[in-house]
Each structure stands twice: as structure tokens, then as C-alpha cells.
Coordinates of C-alpha atoms and ligand atoms in Angstrom, one line a residue:
M642 CA -0.3 -0.1 0.4
A643 CA 2.6 2.2 1.0
N644 CA 4.4 1.5 -2.5
E645 CA 1.0 2.2 -4.3
T646 CA 1.1 5.8 -2.9
K647 CA 4.6 6.4 -3.4
S648 CA 4.3 5.6 -7.0
S649 CA 1.2 7.3 -7.5
H650 CA 3.0 10.7 -6.1
A651 CA 6.0 9.8 -8.5
A652 CA 3.4 9.7 -11.4
A653 CA 1.8 12.8 -10.3
N654 CA 5.0 14.9 -9.8
A655 CA 6.1 13.3 -13.2
K656 CA 2.8 14.8 -14.6
M657 CA 3.5 18.4 -13.2
E658 CA 7.1 18.2 -14.2
K659 CA 5.9 17.5 -18.0
I660 CA 3.2 20.4 -17.5
V661 CA 5.8 22.7 -16.5
S662 CA 8.0 22.1 -18.8
L663 CA 6.0 22.2 -21.9
C664 CA 4.7 25.5 -20.3
K665 CA 8.3 26.9 -21.0
R666 CA 8.9 25.1 -24.0
R667 CA 5.6 26.2 -25.9
G668 CA 5.4 29.8 -24.3
F669 CA 2.6 29.0 -22.3
I670 CA 4.3 30.5 -18.6
F671 CA 7.8 31.5 -18.1
Q672 CA 9.4 31.7 -14.5
S673 CA 9.1 36.0 -13.6
S674 CA 12.4 37.5 -14.2
E675 CA 13.8 34.5 -15.0
I676 CA 17.1 36.2 -16.2
Y677 CA 17.7 37.0 -12.7
G678 CA 17.2 34.2 -11.1
G679 CA 13.2 34.6 -10.8
L680 CA 10.7 35.9 -8.5
N681 CA 9.0 33.6 -6.3
G682 CA 5.4 33.4 -6.4
A683 CA 5.2 35.6 -9.4
W684 CA 4.7 34.1 -13.3
D685 CA 4.6 35.5 -17.2
Y686 CA 2.0 34.0 -19.5
G687 CA 3.9 33.7 -22.8
P688 CA 2.2 34.0 -26.7
V689 CA 0.0 31.2 -26.0
G690 CA -0.9 31.5 -22.3
V691 CA -1.9 34.8 -22.6
E692 CA -4.4 33.7 -25.4
L693 CA -5.2 31.0 -23.2
K694 CA -6.1 32.9 -20.1
R695 CA -8.1 36.1 -22.3
N696 CA -10.2 33.0 -23.4
I697 CA -11.0 31.9 -20.2
K698 CA -11.7 35.3 -18.6
D699 CA -14.1 36.3 -21.8
Y700 CA -15.6 33.2 -21.6
W701 CA -16.5 34.0 -17.7
W702 CA -17.2 37.8 -18.6
R703 CA -19.6 36.6 -21.2
R704 CA -21.7 34.2 -19.2
I705 CA -21.5 36.1 -16.3
V706 CA -22.3 39.6 -17.4
Q707 CA -23.0 39.9 -21.4
L708 CA -25.4 37.0 -21.3
R709 CA -27.4 38.0 -18.3
D710 CA -30.1 41.1 -17.6
D711 CA -29.0 40.9 -14.0
V712 CA -25.5 41.2 -13.5
V713 CA -23.0 44.7 -14.6
G714 CA -19.2 44.9 -15.0
M715 CA -17.0 47.2 -13.5
D716 CA -13.4 47.5 -13.3
G717 CA -11.9 49.0 -10.1
S718 CA -8.0 50.6 -9.0
I719 CA -5.9 48.3 -7.3
L720 CA -4.6 51.0 -5.3
M721 CA -7.2 52.1 -2.7
N722 CA -8.1 54.3 0.5
R723 CA -6.7 52.1 3.3
A724 CA -10.2 52.8 5.2
V725 CA -11.2 50.0 2.9
W726 CA -9.0 47.5 4.1
K727 CA -9.6 48.8 7.9
A728 CA -13.5 48.6 7.1
S729 CA -13.0 45.3 5.4
G730 CA -11.1 43.5 8.4
H731 CA -8.5 42.8 6.2
E732 CA -6.0 45.1 7.9
V733 CA -6.6 43.2 11.3
T734 CA -7.4 39.8 10.3
F735 CA -6.0 38.8 6.9
H736 CA -3.0 37.1 8.1
D737 CA -1.8 33.6 8.0
P738 CA 0.3 31.6 11.0
M739 CA 3.9 31.8 10.3
V740 CA 7.0 29.7 11.8
D741 CA 10.9 30.1 11.2
C742 CA 13.6 27.7 11.6
K743 CA 16.5 28.2 13.1
V744 CA 18.3 25.8 11.4
C745 CA 17.3 26.5 7.6
K746 CA 16.4 30.0 7.9
R747 CA 13.1 29.4 6.3
R748 CA 9.7 30.7 6.8
F749 CA 6.7 28.1 6.7
R750 CA 3.1 28.5 7.0
A751 CA 2.1 26.6 10.1
D752 CA -0.9 25.1 9.1
Q753 CA 0.8 23.3 5.9
L754 CA 4.1 22.3 7.9
E755 CA 3.3 18.6 6.4
T756 CA 3.7 19.5 2.6
C757 CA 6.4 22.1 3.1
E758 CA 10.6 21.3 1.9
C759 CA 12.9 21.7 4.4
G760 CA 15.1 24.6 3.2
K761 CA 18.4 22.2 3.5
D762 CA 16.7 19.0 2.4
P763 CA 14.1 19.7 -0.2
K764 CA 13.0 15.5 0.6
K765 CA 12.1 16.3 4.2
T766 CA 9.0 18.3 5.8
P767 CA 10.0 20.5 8.7
L768 CA 8.1 17.9 10.4
T769 CA 11.0 15.2 10.0
C770 CA 14.3 17.2 9.1
G771 CA 14.9 18.1 12.7
S772 CA 14.2 21.3 12.4
E773 CA 13.8 24.2 15.1
L774 CA 10.8 26.2 14.8
T775 CA 9.1 29.3 16.7
A776 CA 6.1 29.7 18.2
P777 CA 3.6 30.8 15.2
R778 CA 3.1 34.3 14.6
N779 CA 0.5 36.1 12.4
F780 CA 1.4 37.6 9.1
N781 CA -0.7 39.9 7.6
L782 CA -1.2 39.0 3.8
M783 CA -1.6 42.2 1.9
F784 CA 1.3 44.2 0.2
K785 CA 2.2 47.5 1.6
T786 CA 3.0 50.4 0.1
Y787 CA 3.0 54.3 0.2
V788 CA 1.0 56.6 -1.9
G789 CA 2.6 60.1 -2.7
P790 CA 5.9 61.3 -2.0
T791 CA 6.1 60.5 2.2
E792 CA 6.7 57.2 3.7
D793 CA 5.0 57.2 6.6
D794 CA 2.0 55.8 8.5
T795 CA -0.2 58.6 7.1
S796 CA 0.5 57.6 3.1
V797 CA -0.1 53.5 3.3
A798 CA -2.0 51.9 1.0
Y799 CA -2.2 47.9 0.2
L800 CA -2.0 46.3 -3.2
R801 CA -6.1 44.8 -3.4
P802 CA -5.8 41.2 -1.5
E803 CA -9.0 40.6 -3.5
T804 CA -11.2 42.5 -6.2
A805 CA -14.4 42.0 -4.1
Q806 CA -14.1 45.6 -2.2
A807 CA -14.3 47.7 -5.0
M808 CA -17.7 46.2 -5.9
F809 CA -18.9 46.9 -2.2
V810 CA -17.9 50.3 -1.9
Q811 CA -19.0 51.2 -5.4
F812 CA -22.4 49.3 -4.7
K813 CA -24.5 53.0 -4.8
N814 CA -22.9 54.0 -7.7
V815 CA -23.2 51.4 -10.0
L816 CA -27.2 50.4 -8.7
E817 CA -27.7 54.2 -9.5
V818 CA -26.6 54.0 -13.2
A819 CA -27.2 50.3 -13.9
R820 CA -31.2 50.9 -12.7
K821 CA -31.4 47.9 -11.6
K822 CA -33.7 46.3 -8.7
L823 CA -32.9 43.1 -6.6
P824 CA -31.4 40.6 -7.5
F825 CA -28.8 42.1 -9.2
G826 CA -24.8 41.5 -9.5
I827 CA -21.4 43.3 -9.8
A828 CA -18.6 41.3 -11.9
Q829 CA -15.1 42.3 -12.1
I830 CA -11.8 40.5 -13.4
G831 CA -8.4 42.0 -11.9
K832 CA -5.2 41.2 -10.4
A833 CA -5.1 40.6 -6.6
F834 CA -1.8 40.7 -4.5
R835 CA -1.0 38.3 -1.6
N836 CA 2.4 37.8 0.3
E837 CA 1.7 34.3 0.5
I838 CA 4.4 32.6 3.1
N839 CA 4.6 29.5 0.5
P840 CA 3.8 30.1 -2.7
R841 CA 4.0 26.3 -4.5
N842 CA 2.9 23.8 -6.6
F843 CA 3.8 26.1 -10.3
T844 CA 1.0 28.9 -10.4
F845 CA -1.6 27.4 -7.6
R846 CA -0.5 29.8 -5.1
S847 CA 0.9 33.0 -6.3
R848 CA 1.7 36.0 -4.8
E849 CA 0.3 37.9 -7.8
F850 CA -2.5 36.4 -9.6
E851 CA -6.1 37.3 -10.9
Q852 CA -9.5 36.9 -9.9
M853 CA -12.9 36.6 -11.4
E854 CA -15.5 37.9 -8.8
L855 CA -19.2 38.5 -8.5
E856 CA -20.9 40.3 -5.9
F857 CA -24.7 39.2 -6.4
F858 CA -27.1 41.2 -4.0
V859 CA -30.4 40.0 -2.6
P860 CA -32.8 40.4 -0.5
P861 CA -31.9 39.1 2.9
D862 CA -34.3 35.9 2.8
Q863 CA -33.3 35.2 -0.7
G864 CA -29.3 34.1 0.1
L865 CA -29.3 30.9 1.0
K866 CA -31.3 30.4 -2.5
W867 CA -29.0 32.1 -4.7
L868 CA -25.9 30.5 -3.1
E869 CA -27.5 27.0 -4.6
Y870 CA -28.2 29.0 -7.8
W871 CA -24.8 30.3 -8.3
K872 CA -23.0 27.2 -7.2
D873 CA -24.7 25.1 -10.1
E874 CA -24.1 27.6 -12.3
R875 CA -20.3 27.7 -11.9
L876 CA -20.3 24.0 -12.0
R877 CA -21.8 23.9 -15.6
W878 CA -19.2 27.1 -16.6
Y879 CA -16.4 24.8 -15.3
E880 CA -17.8 22.3 -17.5
E881 CA -18.6 24.0 -20.6
I882 CA -14.8 24.8 -20.6
G883 CA -13.7 21.4 -20.8
I884 CA -13.2 20.4 -17.1
P885 CA -15.5 17.3 -16.3
R886 CA -18.2 17.2 -13.4
S887 CA -16.7 14.4 -11.7
K888 CA -13.3 16.2 -11.2
I889 CA -14.8 18.8 -9.6
H890 CA -15.3 18.5 -5.9
V891 CA -18.1 20.5 -4.1
L892 CA -17.0 20.8 -0.3
D893 CA -19.6 22.3 1.8
V894 CA -17.4 24.4 4.5
P895 CA -18.1 23.2 7.8
A896 CA -19.7 26.1 10.2
D897 CA -16.6 26.5 11.8
K898 CA -14.0 27.0 8.9
R899 CA -16.4 29.3 7.2
A900 CA -15.4 32.8 7.7
H901 CA -17.7 34.6 10.6
Y902 CA -19.9 36.2 8.6
S903 CA -20.8 33.5 6.2
K904 CA -23.9 31.6 5.9
G905 CA -23.0 29.0 3.7
T906 CA -19.7 28.4 1.5
Y907 CA -19.4 26.1 -1.1
D908 CA -15.5 25.6 -2.3
L909 CA -15.1 23.7 -5.8
E910 CA -12.3 21.9 -5.7
Y911 CA -10.3 20.5 -8.9
E912 CA -8.3 17.2 -9.1
F913 CA -4.9 18.7 -9.6
P914 CA -2.4 16.4 -9.9
F915 CA -1.2 17.4 -6.6
G916 CA -4.1 16.6 -4.9
V917 CA -7.6 17.8 -4.7
Q918 CA -7.6 22.3 -4.1
E919 CA -9.5 24.9 -4.1
L920 CA -10.5 26.6 -7.7
E921 CA -12.9 28.5 -6.3
G922 CA -15.6 29.3 -3.3
V923 CA -18.9 30.2 -3.5
A924 CA -19.9 32.0 -0.4
Y925 CA -22.9 33.7 1.1
R926 CA -21.7 36.5 2.8
T927 CA -24.7 38.0 4.2
D928 CA -24.7 41.7 4.4
F929 CA -21.3 41.9 6.0
D930 CA -19.5 44.2 3.7
L931 CA -22.2 46.6 2.9
K932 CA -22.7 47.2 6.6
Q933 CA -18.9 47.7 7.7
H934 CA -18.9 50.0 4.9
Q935 CA -21.9 51.8 5.8
E936 CA -20.5 52.1 9.1
A937 CA -17.1 53.2 8.7
S938 CA -18.1 55.4 5.4
G939 CA -21.1 57.2 7.3
K940 CA -22.6 56.7 3.7
P941 CA -26.0 55.1 3.9
L942 CA -25.5 52.0 1.4
E943 CA -29.1 50.4 2.0
Y944 CA -31.7 49.3 -0.7
F945 CA -34.7 51.0 -1.0
D946 CA -37.4 48.2 -2.2
E947 CA -40.4 49.8 -4.2
E948 CA -42.7 46.8 -3.9
T949 CA -42.6 46.1 -0.1
R950 CA -41.7 49.7 0.5
T951 CA -38.7 48.7 3.2
K952 CA -34.8 49.6 3.3
F953 CA -32.6 47.3 4.0
I954 CA -28.9 46.4 3.7
P955 CA -28.4 43.7 1.0
H956 CA -27.1 40.5 1.3
V957 CA -24.3 38.9 -0.9
V958 CA -23.9 35.9 -2.5
E959 CA -20.4 35.6 -3.9
P960 CA -18.9 33.3 -6.7
S961 CA -14.7 34.0 -6.4
A962 CA -12.8 31.8 -8.9
G963 CA -8.8 32.3 -9.9
V964 CA -7.9 33.0 -13.3
D965 CA -4.6 31.3 -13.1
R966 CA -6.1 28.6 -11.1
T967 CA -8.7 28.0 -13.7
L968 CA -6.0 27.8 -16.4
L969 CA -3.8 25.8 -14.4
A970 CA -6.9 22.9 -13.9
V971 CA -7.7 23.4 -18.0
L972 CA -3.9 22.8 -18.6
C973 CA -4.0 19.6 -16.4
E974 CA -7.4 18.2 -17.6
A975 CA -5.7 18.9 -21.3
F976 CA -3.0 17.6 -21.3
A977 CA -2.0 14.2 -22.7
E978 CA 0.6 11.6 -23.9
E979 CA -0.6 8.6 -26.3
E980 CA 1.7 6.2 -28.7
V981 CA 0.9 6.9 -32.0
K982 CA 2.2 5.5 -35.1
D983 CA 4.7 8.2 -37.7
D984 CA 4.5 8.3 -40.8
N985 CA 7.3 5.3 -41.3
G986 CA 5.0 3.5 -38.9
K987 CA 7.4 3.7 -36.0
T988 CA 5.7 3.9 -32.7
E989 CA 6.1 7.5 -30.9
V990 CA 4.6 9.5 -27.9
R991 CA 2.3 12.3 -29.1
T992 CA 2.1 15.2 -26.9
V993 CA -1.6 16.8 -27.0
L994 CA -3.0 19.5 -25.0
R995 CA -6.9 18.8 -25.4
F996 CA -8.3 21.7 -24.8
H997 CA -11.9 22.5 -25.6
P998 CA -11.8 24.9 -28.8
R999 CA -13.5 27.4 -26.7
V1000 CA -10.7 28.1 -24.7
A1001 CA -8.1 26.3 -27.1
P1002 CA -5.3 29.4 -27.9
I1003 CA -5.0 29.2 -31.3
K1004 CA -8.1 27.5 -32.8
C1005 CA -7.0 26.7 -36.5
G1006 CA -3.6 25.6 -38.2
V1007 CA -3.3 26.5 -41.7
F1008 CA -0.3 24.9 -43.5
P1009 CA 0.5 25.1 -47.2
L1010 CA 2.0 21.1 -47.6
L1011 CA 5.3 22.9 -49.3
K1012 CA 7.2 25.9 -48.7
N1013 CA 8.6 26.3 -51.5
K1014 CA 6.0 26.3 -54.0
P1015 CA 4.4 29.7 -54.6
E1016 CA 1.0 28.6 -55.4
L1017 CA 0.4 26.8 -52.2
V1018 CA 1.7 29.6 -50.3
A1019 CA -0.8 32.2 -52.0
K1020 CA -3.8 30.0 -51.6
A1021 CA -2.5 29.1 -48.1
R1022 CA -2.0 32.8 -47.2
E1023 CA -5.5 33.4 -48.7
V1024 CA -6.9 30.8 -46.7
R1025 CA -5.6 32.3 -43.4
D1026 CA -6.8 35.9 -44.2
L1027 CA -10.4 34.4 -44.8
L1028 CA -10.6 33.0 -41.1
R1029 CA -8.1 35.3 -39.4
P1030 CA -11.2 37.8 -38.4
L1031 CA -13.1 34.8 -37.0
M1032 CA -11.0 33.4 -35.0
N1033 CA -7.4 33.4 -33.6
V1034 CA -5.4 31.4 -36.8
F1035 CA -1.9 30.1 -36.8
Y1036 CA -0.2 30.2 -39.9
D1037 CA 3.4 28.0 -40.4
E1038 CA 4.9 27.0 -43.3
A1039 CA 8.2 25.7 -41.8
G1040 CA 9.3 21.8 -41.8
A1041 CA 7.8 18.5 -42.3
I1042 CA 3.8 18.8 -42.1
G1043 CA 4.2 16.0 -40.0
R1044 CA 6.1 18.0 -37.3
R1045 CA 4.1 21.2 -38.1
Y1046 CA 0.9 19.0 -36.2
R1047 CA 2.6 18.0 -33.5
R1048 CA 3.6 21.6 -32.8
Q1049 CA -0.1 22.3 -32.9
D1050 CA -0.8 19.3 -31.1
E1051 CA 1.4 20.6 -28.3
V1052 CA -0.4 24.2 -27.9
G1053 CA -4.0 22.6 -28.0
T1054 CA -5.0 23.5 -31.8
P1055 CA -8.3 21.8 -32.2
Y1056 CA -8.2 21.9 -36.1
G1057 CA -5.7 22.3 -38.8
V1058 CA -5.6 23.1 -42.5
T1059 CA -3.5 21.7 -44.8
I1060 CA -3.6 23.3 -48.6
D1061 CA -1.9 20.7 -50.9
F1062 CA -1.8 20.1 -54.8
D1063 CA -5.7 19.0 -55.2
T1064 CA -6.5 22.5 -53.5
L1065 CA -4.9 23.9 -56.6
G1066 CA -7.1 21.6 -58.8
E1067 CA -3.9 19.9 -60.2
K1068 CA -5.1 16.4 -59.6
G1069 CA -8.9 17.3 -61.5
P1070 CA -11.8 19.9 -60.9
E1071 CA -13.8 17.8 -58.4
L1072 CA -11.2 19.0 -55.6
K1073 CA -10.0 22.2 -56.9
D1074 CA -10.7 24.6 -53.6
T1075 CA -10.8 22.0 -51.3
V1076 CA -8.6 21.9 -48.1
T1077 CA -7.5 18.5 -45.8
L1078 CA -9.4 19.7 -42.6
R1079 CA -7.4 17.6 -39.5
E1080 CA -8.7 17.1 -36.1
R1081 CA -6.6 16.9 -33.2
D1082 CA -7.9 14.7 -31.0
S1083 CA -9.2 12.2 -33.5
M1084 CA -6.2 12.9 -35.9
K1085 CA -8.7 12.2 -38.3
Q1086 CA -8.4 13.9 -41.6
E1087 CA -11.4 15.1 -44.2
R1088 CA -11.6 17.4 -47.1
I1089 CA -13.6 20.2 -47.1
P1090 CA -14.5 22.7 -49.5
I1091 CA -12.8 26.3 -48.4
K1092 CA -16.2 27.9 -48.9
D1093 CA -17.7 25.9 -46.1
L1094 CA -14.6 26.5 -43.7
H1095 CA -15.2 29.4 -41.7
G1096 CA -18.8 28.0 -40.9
W1097 CA -17.8 25.0 -39.9
L1098 CA -15.1 25.7 -37.7
L1099 CA -17.2 28.4 -35.7
Q1100 CA -19.8 25.7 -35.3
R1101 CA -17.5 23.5 -33.4
I1102 CA -15.6 26.4 -31.5
N1103 CA -18.8 28.0 -30.4
Ligands
GAP366 N1 -13.3 37.5 -2.3 C1 -13.4 36.4 -1.5 C2 -12.1 36.0 -1.8 O1 -11.2 36.3 -2.4 P1 -10.5 33.5 -1.6 O2 -11.1 32.4 -1.4 O3 -9.2 34.1 -0.9 O4 -11.9 34.7 -1.3 C3 -10.9 33.2 -4.2 O5 -10.3 33.8 -3.3 C4 -10.1 32.4 -5.3 O6 -8.9 33.3 -5.6 C5 -9.3 31.1 -4.6 O7 -10.2 30.0 -4.7 C6 -8.7 31.2 -5.5 O8 -9.0 30.8 -6.9 C7 -7.9 32.4 -6.0 N2 -6.7 32.8 -5.1 C8 -6.9 32.9 -4.1 N3 -5.9 33.2 -3.3 C9 -4.6 32.4 -4.5 C10 -3.3 32.6 -4.5 N4 -2.3 32.9 -3.8 N5 -2.7 32.4 -5.8 C11 -3.6 32.3 -7.0 N6 -5.1 32.0 -6.8 C12 -5.7 32.6 -5.8

């Protein structure tokens, strides 16, 4: 049994190593400031990574804001008045317990010692390496900075640790301009910063990351109903971007583990190779946030219900997802290695990212069969220009066609179109102006007229 556990750990580690190396090799994710030795907990998204990230955010925005009548968007500033973080409770309570090791001089999260690596012997944990640990102390996770030319207590500001607070403090302004009645929501996507004690598992726990958050304001007696609604709605969204329902665990967070103001929280967790870990929290936050800001600012944040002629502070249900964690889950889910036969019948391993076409960074590769035949190149560029206004297309004329397919398999491009001599009508008029369309997952190829191409692709992508 112990051996089985060890070998499944080793397989999970090997899978993560392959994913991290593919991410670098193909331009999904690089270490931040790599040429200077990196910066722990910070990552850069490369040419295909940024496309994947945009597609995830765009689809969230489309489903949460644009396809609904009851949600509007906003884009708040990262720096906010310090009073916001006092009122929200972050300045005093947003901390993790931390311990120092007197032997290796490392700092660890006191509640995660069993999964941390010792600073001297990474194979051991601080619990098994003979460490000398200090008593736990609280460490505030907010990054502090100063606004303006003086660096003293009066100019302290923080990089926001969540996007949510801007939506609470702008509740009244947005409500007025949006002319909405409850229930209604404000949505936002943006960067958040936390000085995590132990960033780890690639991008999973970073110090700079992005959130996609919705604050959904409801009458006080409807909170629990909307909590269920948003949990189900969010589960559907993950399926729609290619994460099967069976890989998401819904944790009904027990009362003693929830924030004190929450009357119900679901954690949506994904089966990452390194364990089942949180992707998103869907929390019923009651009227805590608006009440705090109303009290601290002295500005009314109540809602007047025309029908019941009553005034109250709305309650809030908040689905809060991490962009980077979603992207990592999408990558882990898509990653596959399989044995295939090459052109000479020899077995080789194909690495493929089976992204859902909706989030795939590139939707279609366009390839002239040979690059030294000007007629093929001209026709292929024509096809590229036909598709480009509708989707992200990658044009590639370098190398053997099989290798070009493999390169696109590795970045998860679902379709490839090859322009060959049949396209030019050299083998007869019936195949003229048709192309070979190759499907990434099955590797099956079919012939399709150029005039049908964009309709065929759009139907499958959307
Ligand atoms: N407004 C509520 C809130 O911020 P949270 O559970 O602290 O709740 C929400 O964060 C989501 O943000 C998490 O489920 C996760 O996806 C993402 N997230 C939080 N901390 C993160 C970190 N250090 N690195 C990457 N993503 C993080």
C-alpha cells in the first residue's frame, strides 16, 4: 500500500514536471524575471498562455455579464483608500500563521508544515528534518506600499488582496447608473496580490494572481437560495470550458471553518495532480461587507425596495474564482500523452493538449503543404486571411507537415487545415478549392470546400 501511494505520488510529480516543462517550451508560462533568477510566486504568461488566459476570462465575462440582464461589470483600481481595508477587516485579520526555522532560516505556514519542503533537505518536511521551529506568529498577507512622496503611516496603502471590495464600495454608484432592481450583481476581473508565505505548485499559489469575482446582491431572505443557484451555475461553467463535473469536488464548508459572517460556503475543488485543491469559493456573505462600509464611511448603502416599501442592506452571494488556478486546471485536464505511429509506421509518443475549442489559444493552424511552391503559399495565405477575422489562426510553413501538426498538438490547436496540390485543382476539378482538415484529438482528416470552412469551424468552436 505504501509503495502504491509512493508510486502514485511519483506519477503525479512526473505529470506536473511535464506540464511545467511544456508550458515553458511552448510559451504558455515562464518564470517571472527568469534571467535574474526569478521572483518566487510571480509568473509571466507567454504568447499562447496569454491567449488561453484571455479566452478563459472572456468566457467568464460572456456568461456572467453579457448573457444576463441582472449583472453588470466594473473595473476598480488596485490601490484603494486604506479605510477600505480597515472596514473590511483585512488590515487586522487577513493573515496566515507563520513559523521560522532556526536551522535552515526558512519561513513556513504553520498550518501546512506536513507539505512544506525543508530549506536544507527538500526531500524532508519541517516536521521530519530535525528543524527548530519558533512559535506561530500571524503574518499579514497584504503588500504594503506608500502613496505620494512621504513614507509614513499617513500614506500607507495596500495592493488589493481581492477584487471584491471595489464592488462593495461602489455598490450605490453602480446601482444608480445600472437602474437595476434586486437581485442584481456586479462582476469584475482583475489582479490581486497576497504575500503568501509559501507560494507553490507552479501557479496554483502565487503572490500576484487574477480573480474573477461576482458580488450578487439579494434580499435578506433569498441568500441561501441564490447560494445554491450560483454553485450550480459555476459548476456548469467549468464543464463548458472542458473540466468534467466528475473532476470537481464540492465541499460544503462546515460552519466552524467558514468566515464568521458566512451563512454558507461551497468550495469547488479540482483534482490537480498534486491533490484535490480549491478552484473557487462560492460564499453567502450575508450583509457583512455593506454593513461594515456603511458604518465606517457614514454613507448609506441601503436599498429601497419599491414593491415592499422597505429599506434594507442587501445580502451578498459571491462566486470568487482564480483565473490562474482555472487555467492550471484546464492545462492539467487537457494534457495527454499517447502512443501513435509516425509516417514510417514507427511508434512514437504524441503530447497533446486536448483543450475545449472554446478556450484553445489557437483555433486553427493553416499550412501550405510545401513552402517552396508559391501557388500553395499564396492559397494558404488566402485561407489564413479568410479565417483570421473570425478566430485566432496560426500560419506555419516551416518543416515537414507531420512536425507542424505535432507542434499544434502541443499547444492544443483543435483543427489544422492543409493546402495541397488538390486544392489547386492539379488532380482534377472536383477537389479544386478544397482543403484537408485535420482534427487534433482523433487525428482524422477530411476534405472540405474552402467556402464551407469558416462555418464548419465556428460551429465547433462555439
Ligand atoms: N473575495 C473572496 C476571496 O478572495 P479567496 O478564497 O481568498 O476568496 C478566491 O480567493 C479565489 O482566488 C480562490 O478560490 C483562488 O482561485 C484564487 N486565489 C486566492 N489566493 C490565490 C493565490 N495565492 N494564488 C492563486 N490564486 C489564488
